[in-house]
Short mmCIF file of C-alpha atoms in Angstrom, two decimals:
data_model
loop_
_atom_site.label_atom_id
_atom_site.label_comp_id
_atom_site.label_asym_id
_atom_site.label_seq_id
_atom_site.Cartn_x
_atom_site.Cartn_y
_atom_site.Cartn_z
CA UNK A 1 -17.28 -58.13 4.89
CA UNK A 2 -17.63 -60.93 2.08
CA UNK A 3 -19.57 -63.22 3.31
CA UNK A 4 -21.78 -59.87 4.53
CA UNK A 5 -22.27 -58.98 0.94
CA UNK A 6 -22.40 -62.54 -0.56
CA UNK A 7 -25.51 -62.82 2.34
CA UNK A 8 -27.08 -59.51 1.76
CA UNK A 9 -27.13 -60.36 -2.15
CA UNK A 10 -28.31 -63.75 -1.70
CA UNK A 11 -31.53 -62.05 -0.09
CA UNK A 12 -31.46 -59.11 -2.77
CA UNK A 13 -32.27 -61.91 -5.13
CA UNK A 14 -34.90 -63.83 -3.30
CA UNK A 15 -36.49 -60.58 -2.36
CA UNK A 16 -36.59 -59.71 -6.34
CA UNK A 17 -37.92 -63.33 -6.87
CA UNK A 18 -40.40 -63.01 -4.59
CA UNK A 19 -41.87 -59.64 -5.95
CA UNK A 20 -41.89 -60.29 -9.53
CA UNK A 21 -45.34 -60.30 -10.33
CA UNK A 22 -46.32 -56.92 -8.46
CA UNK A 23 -42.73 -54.73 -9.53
CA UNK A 24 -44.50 -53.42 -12.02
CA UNK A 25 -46.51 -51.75 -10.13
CA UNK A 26 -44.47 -49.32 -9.01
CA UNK A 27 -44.03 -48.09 -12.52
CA UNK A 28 -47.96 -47.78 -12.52
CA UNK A 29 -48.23 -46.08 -9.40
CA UNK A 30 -45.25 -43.50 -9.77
CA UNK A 31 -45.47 -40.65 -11.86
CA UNK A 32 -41.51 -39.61 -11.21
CA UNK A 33 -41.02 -43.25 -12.83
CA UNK A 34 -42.95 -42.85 -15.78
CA UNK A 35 -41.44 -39.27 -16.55
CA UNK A 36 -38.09 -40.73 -15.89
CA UNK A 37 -38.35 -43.69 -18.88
CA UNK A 38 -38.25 -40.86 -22.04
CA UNK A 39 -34.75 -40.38 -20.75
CA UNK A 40 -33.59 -43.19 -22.73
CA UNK A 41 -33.38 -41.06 -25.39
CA UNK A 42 -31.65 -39.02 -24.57
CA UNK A 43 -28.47 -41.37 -23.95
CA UNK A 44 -26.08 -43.04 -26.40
CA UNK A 45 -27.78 -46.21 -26.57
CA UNK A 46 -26.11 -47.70 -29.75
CA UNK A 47 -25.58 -50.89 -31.58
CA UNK A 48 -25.47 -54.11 -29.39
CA UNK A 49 -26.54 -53.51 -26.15
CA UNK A 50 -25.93 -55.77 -22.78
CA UNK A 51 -28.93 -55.08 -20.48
CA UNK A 52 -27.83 -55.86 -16.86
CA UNK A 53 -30.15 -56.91 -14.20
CA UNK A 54 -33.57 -56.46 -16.66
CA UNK A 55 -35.58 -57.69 -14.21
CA UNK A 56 -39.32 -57.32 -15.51
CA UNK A 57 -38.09 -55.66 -18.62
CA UNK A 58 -39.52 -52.07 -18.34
CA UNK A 59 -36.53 -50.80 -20.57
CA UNK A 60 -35.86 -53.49 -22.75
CA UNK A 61 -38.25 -52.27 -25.20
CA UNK A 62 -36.94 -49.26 -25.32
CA UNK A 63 -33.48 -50.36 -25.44
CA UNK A 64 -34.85 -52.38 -28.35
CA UNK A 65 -36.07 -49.47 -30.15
CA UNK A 66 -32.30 -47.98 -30.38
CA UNK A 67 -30.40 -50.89 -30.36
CA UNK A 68 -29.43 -53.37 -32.86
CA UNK A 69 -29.43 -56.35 -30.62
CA UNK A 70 -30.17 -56.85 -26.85
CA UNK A 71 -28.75 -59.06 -24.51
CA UNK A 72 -30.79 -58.67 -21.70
CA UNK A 73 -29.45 -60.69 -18.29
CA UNK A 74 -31.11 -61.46 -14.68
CA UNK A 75 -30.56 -63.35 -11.99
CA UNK A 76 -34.45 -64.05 -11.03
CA UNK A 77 -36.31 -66.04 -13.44
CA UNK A 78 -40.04 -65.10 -12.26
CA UNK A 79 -38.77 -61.64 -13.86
CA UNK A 80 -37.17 -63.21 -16.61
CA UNK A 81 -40.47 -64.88 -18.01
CA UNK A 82 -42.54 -61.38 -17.20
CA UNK A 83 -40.10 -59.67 -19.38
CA UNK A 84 -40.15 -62.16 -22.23
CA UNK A 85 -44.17 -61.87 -21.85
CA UNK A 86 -43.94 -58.33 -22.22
CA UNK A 87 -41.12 -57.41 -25.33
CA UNK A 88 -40.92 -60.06 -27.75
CA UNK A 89 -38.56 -59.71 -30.33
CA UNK A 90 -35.94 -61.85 -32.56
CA UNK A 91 -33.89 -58.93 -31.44
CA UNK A 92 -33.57 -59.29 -27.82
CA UNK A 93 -32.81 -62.24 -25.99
CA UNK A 94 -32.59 -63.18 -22.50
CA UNK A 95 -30.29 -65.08 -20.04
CA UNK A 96 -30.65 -66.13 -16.33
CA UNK A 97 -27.54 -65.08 -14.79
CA UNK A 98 -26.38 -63.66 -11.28
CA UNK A 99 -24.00 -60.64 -12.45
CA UNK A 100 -21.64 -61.16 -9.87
CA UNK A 101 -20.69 -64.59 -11.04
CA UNK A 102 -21.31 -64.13 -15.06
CA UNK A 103 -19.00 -63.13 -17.48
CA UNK A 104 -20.35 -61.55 -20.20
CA UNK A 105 -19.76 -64.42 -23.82
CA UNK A 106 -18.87 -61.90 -25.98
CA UNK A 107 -18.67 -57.43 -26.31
CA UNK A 108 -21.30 -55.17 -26.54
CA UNK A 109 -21.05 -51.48 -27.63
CA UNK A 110 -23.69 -50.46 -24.91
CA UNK A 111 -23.89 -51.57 -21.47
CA UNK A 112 -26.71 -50.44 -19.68
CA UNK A 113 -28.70 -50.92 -16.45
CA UNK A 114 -31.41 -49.10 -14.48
CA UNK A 115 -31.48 -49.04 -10.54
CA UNK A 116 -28.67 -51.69 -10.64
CA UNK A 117 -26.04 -49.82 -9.68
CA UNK A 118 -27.51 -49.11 -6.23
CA UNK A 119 -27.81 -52.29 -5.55
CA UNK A 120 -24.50 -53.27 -5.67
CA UNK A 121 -22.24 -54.02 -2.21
CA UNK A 122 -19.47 -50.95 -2.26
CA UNK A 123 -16.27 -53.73 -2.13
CA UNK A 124 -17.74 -54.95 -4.73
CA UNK A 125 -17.98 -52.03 -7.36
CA UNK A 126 -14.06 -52.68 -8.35
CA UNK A 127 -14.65 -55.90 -9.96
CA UNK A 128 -18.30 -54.64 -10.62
CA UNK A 129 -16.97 -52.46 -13.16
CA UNK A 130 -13.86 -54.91 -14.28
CA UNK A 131 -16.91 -57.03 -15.71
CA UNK A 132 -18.35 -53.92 -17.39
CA UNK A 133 -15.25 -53.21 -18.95
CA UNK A 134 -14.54 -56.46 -20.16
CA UNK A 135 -18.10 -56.32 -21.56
CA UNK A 136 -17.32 -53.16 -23.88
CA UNK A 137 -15.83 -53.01 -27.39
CA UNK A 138 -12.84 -50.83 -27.95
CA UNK A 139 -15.37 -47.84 -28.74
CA UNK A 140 -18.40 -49.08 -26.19
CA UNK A 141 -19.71 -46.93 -23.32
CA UNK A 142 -21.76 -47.75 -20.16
CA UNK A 143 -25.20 -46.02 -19.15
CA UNK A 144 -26.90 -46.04 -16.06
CA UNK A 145 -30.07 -44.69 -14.53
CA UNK A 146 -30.55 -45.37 -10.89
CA UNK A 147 -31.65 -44.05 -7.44
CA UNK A 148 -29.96 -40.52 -6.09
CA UNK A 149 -29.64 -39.80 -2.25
CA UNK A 150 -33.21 -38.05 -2.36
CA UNK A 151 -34.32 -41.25 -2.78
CA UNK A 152 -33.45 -42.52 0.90
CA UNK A 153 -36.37 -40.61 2.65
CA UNK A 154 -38.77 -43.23 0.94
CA UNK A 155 -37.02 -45.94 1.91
CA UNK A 156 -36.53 -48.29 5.26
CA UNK A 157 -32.95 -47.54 5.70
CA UNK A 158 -31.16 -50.26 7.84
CA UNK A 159 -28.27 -48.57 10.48
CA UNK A 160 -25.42 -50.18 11.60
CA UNK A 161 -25.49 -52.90 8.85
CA UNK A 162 -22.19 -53.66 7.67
CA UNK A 163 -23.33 -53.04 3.94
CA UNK A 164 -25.28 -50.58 3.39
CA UNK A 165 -29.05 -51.91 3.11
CA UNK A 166 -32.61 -51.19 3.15
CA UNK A 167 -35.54 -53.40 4.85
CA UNK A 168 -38.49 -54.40 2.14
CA UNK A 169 -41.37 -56.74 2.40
CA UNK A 170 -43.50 -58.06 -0.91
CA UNK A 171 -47.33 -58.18 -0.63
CA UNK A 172 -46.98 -61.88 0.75
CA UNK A 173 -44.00 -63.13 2.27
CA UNK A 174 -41.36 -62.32 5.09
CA UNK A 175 -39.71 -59.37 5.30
CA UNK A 176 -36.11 -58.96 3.51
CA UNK A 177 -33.09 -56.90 3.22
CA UNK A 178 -31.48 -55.25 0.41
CA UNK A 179 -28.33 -54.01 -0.76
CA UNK A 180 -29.29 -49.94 -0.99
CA UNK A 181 -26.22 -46.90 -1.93
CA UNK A 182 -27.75 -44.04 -3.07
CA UNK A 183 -24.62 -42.80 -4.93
CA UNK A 184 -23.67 -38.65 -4.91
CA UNK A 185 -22.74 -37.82 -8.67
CA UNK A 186 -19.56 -36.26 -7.75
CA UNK A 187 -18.63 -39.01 -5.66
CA UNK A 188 -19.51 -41.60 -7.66
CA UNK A 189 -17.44 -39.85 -10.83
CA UNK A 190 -14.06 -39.65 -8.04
CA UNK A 191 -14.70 -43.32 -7.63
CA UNK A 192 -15.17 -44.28 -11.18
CA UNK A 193 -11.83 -42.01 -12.11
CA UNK A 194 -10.24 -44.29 -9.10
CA UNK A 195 -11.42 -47.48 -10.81
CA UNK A 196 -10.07 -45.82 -14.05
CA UNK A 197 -13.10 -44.77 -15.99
CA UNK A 198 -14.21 -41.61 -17.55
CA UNK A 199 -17.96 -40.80 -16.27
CA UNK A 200 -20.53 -38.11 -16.28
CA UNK A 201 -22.97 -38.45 -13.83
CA UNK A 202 -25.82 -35.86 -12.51
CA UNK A 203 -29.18 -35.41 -11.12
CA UNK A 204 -32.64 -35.94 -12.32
CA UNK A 205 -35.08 -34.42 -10.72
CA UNK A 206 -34.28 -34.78 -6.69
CA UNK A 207 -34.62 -38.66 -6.25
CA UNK A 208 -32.54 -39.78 -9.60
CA UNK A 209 -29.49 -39.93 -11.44
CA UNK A 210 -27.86 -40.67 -14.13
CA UNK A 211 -24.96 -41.71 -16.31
CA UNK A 212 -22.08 -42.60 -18.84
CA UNK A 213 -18.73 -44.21 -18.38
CA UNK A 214 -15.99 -45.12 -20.42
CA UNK A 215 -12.86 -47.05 -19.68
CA UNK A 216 -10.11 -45.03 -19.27
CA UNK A 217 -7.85 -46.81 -21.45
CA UNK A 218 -10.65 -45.83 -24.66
CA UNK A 219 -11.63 -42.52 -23.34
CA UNK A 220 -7.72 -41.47 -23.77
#
């Protein structure tokens, strides 16, 4: 099952690399998308936030706007330079890093990512969400936005892979497959309470969800 995942992530990122210069189009193209981004405002974004997997940087900007500082990370730097195109600011900066293998330098009081979550391998959502923790001050709080299970009807879902996986393919280029769990809220808060966290998760709309967690260990 490892070297499944560690496989299925190495072409996750190459895919991502490969598409960085048209993702934002489906932000342009997708009104569900562009309804979905005022929801930032409604979650406890706070003080120094740790943006995970930024990728083109579609929410730094507004993390930005309620955040003190942003550390915003990804693994694919043909994102990476789209996003610092896009937000500049002596309040964000940026960092090429695979999130699997990074450990965050320092603690943030906000952790946040959007459609990151899905993408990562189920054996790995444990130490996943060790990192996270580790990543959080004493009084910090994770926030997510990501995919739902209504998503899966647009998607090329992959059977019989042993991690669950969707087939993509960029304007040019061969086709690739992706790490893909469209997580159930109440499942996904049963697993979080198993990984001992505190969450809230529910639907937007019938293709989204999203959010909070906090470490057990603050939360009581």
């Amino acid at each position: 099952m490892g070297n499944d995942a560690d496989a299925a992530v190495r072409e996750q990122i190459a895919y991502y690399r490969a598409r960085a210069s048209e993702y934002d189009r489906v932000y342009a193209e997708r009104e569900d998308l562009r309804v979905l981004r005022p929801l930032i405002d409604m979650l406890p974004v706070m003080g120094d936030v740790l943006e995970l997997a930024c990728g083109t940087g579609q929410w730094t900007g507004l993390l930005a706007a309620r955040a003190r500082s942003v550390m915003a990370v990804d693994a694919a730097p043909e994102a990476l330079a789209i996003a610092q195109e896009r937000v500049r600011s002596t309040t964000i900066q940026f960092a090429r890093a695979d999130v699997f293998a990074w450990h965050p330098p320092r603690r943030y009081d906000t952790v946040f990512s959007a459609f990151w979550l899905s993408h990562v391998p189920p054996a790995r959502l444990p130490a996943f969400w060790n990192t996270v923790a580790d990543a959080l001050t004493p009084a910090g709080r994770a926030i997510f936005i990501d995919n739902g299970r209504g998503e899966a009807a647009s998607e090329d879902v992959l059977a019989g892979q042993p991690v669950p996986a969707v087939r993509r393919r960029p304007d040019k280029g061969s086709e690739y497959r992706i790490v893909k769990v469209f997580h159930d809220p109440d499942r996904l808060v049963r697993d979080l309470a198993t990984w001992e966290w505190s969450a809230r998760v529910w639907p937007v709309g019938t293709r989204f969800i999203a959010g909070t967690a906090d470490p057990l260990s603050v939360a009581g």
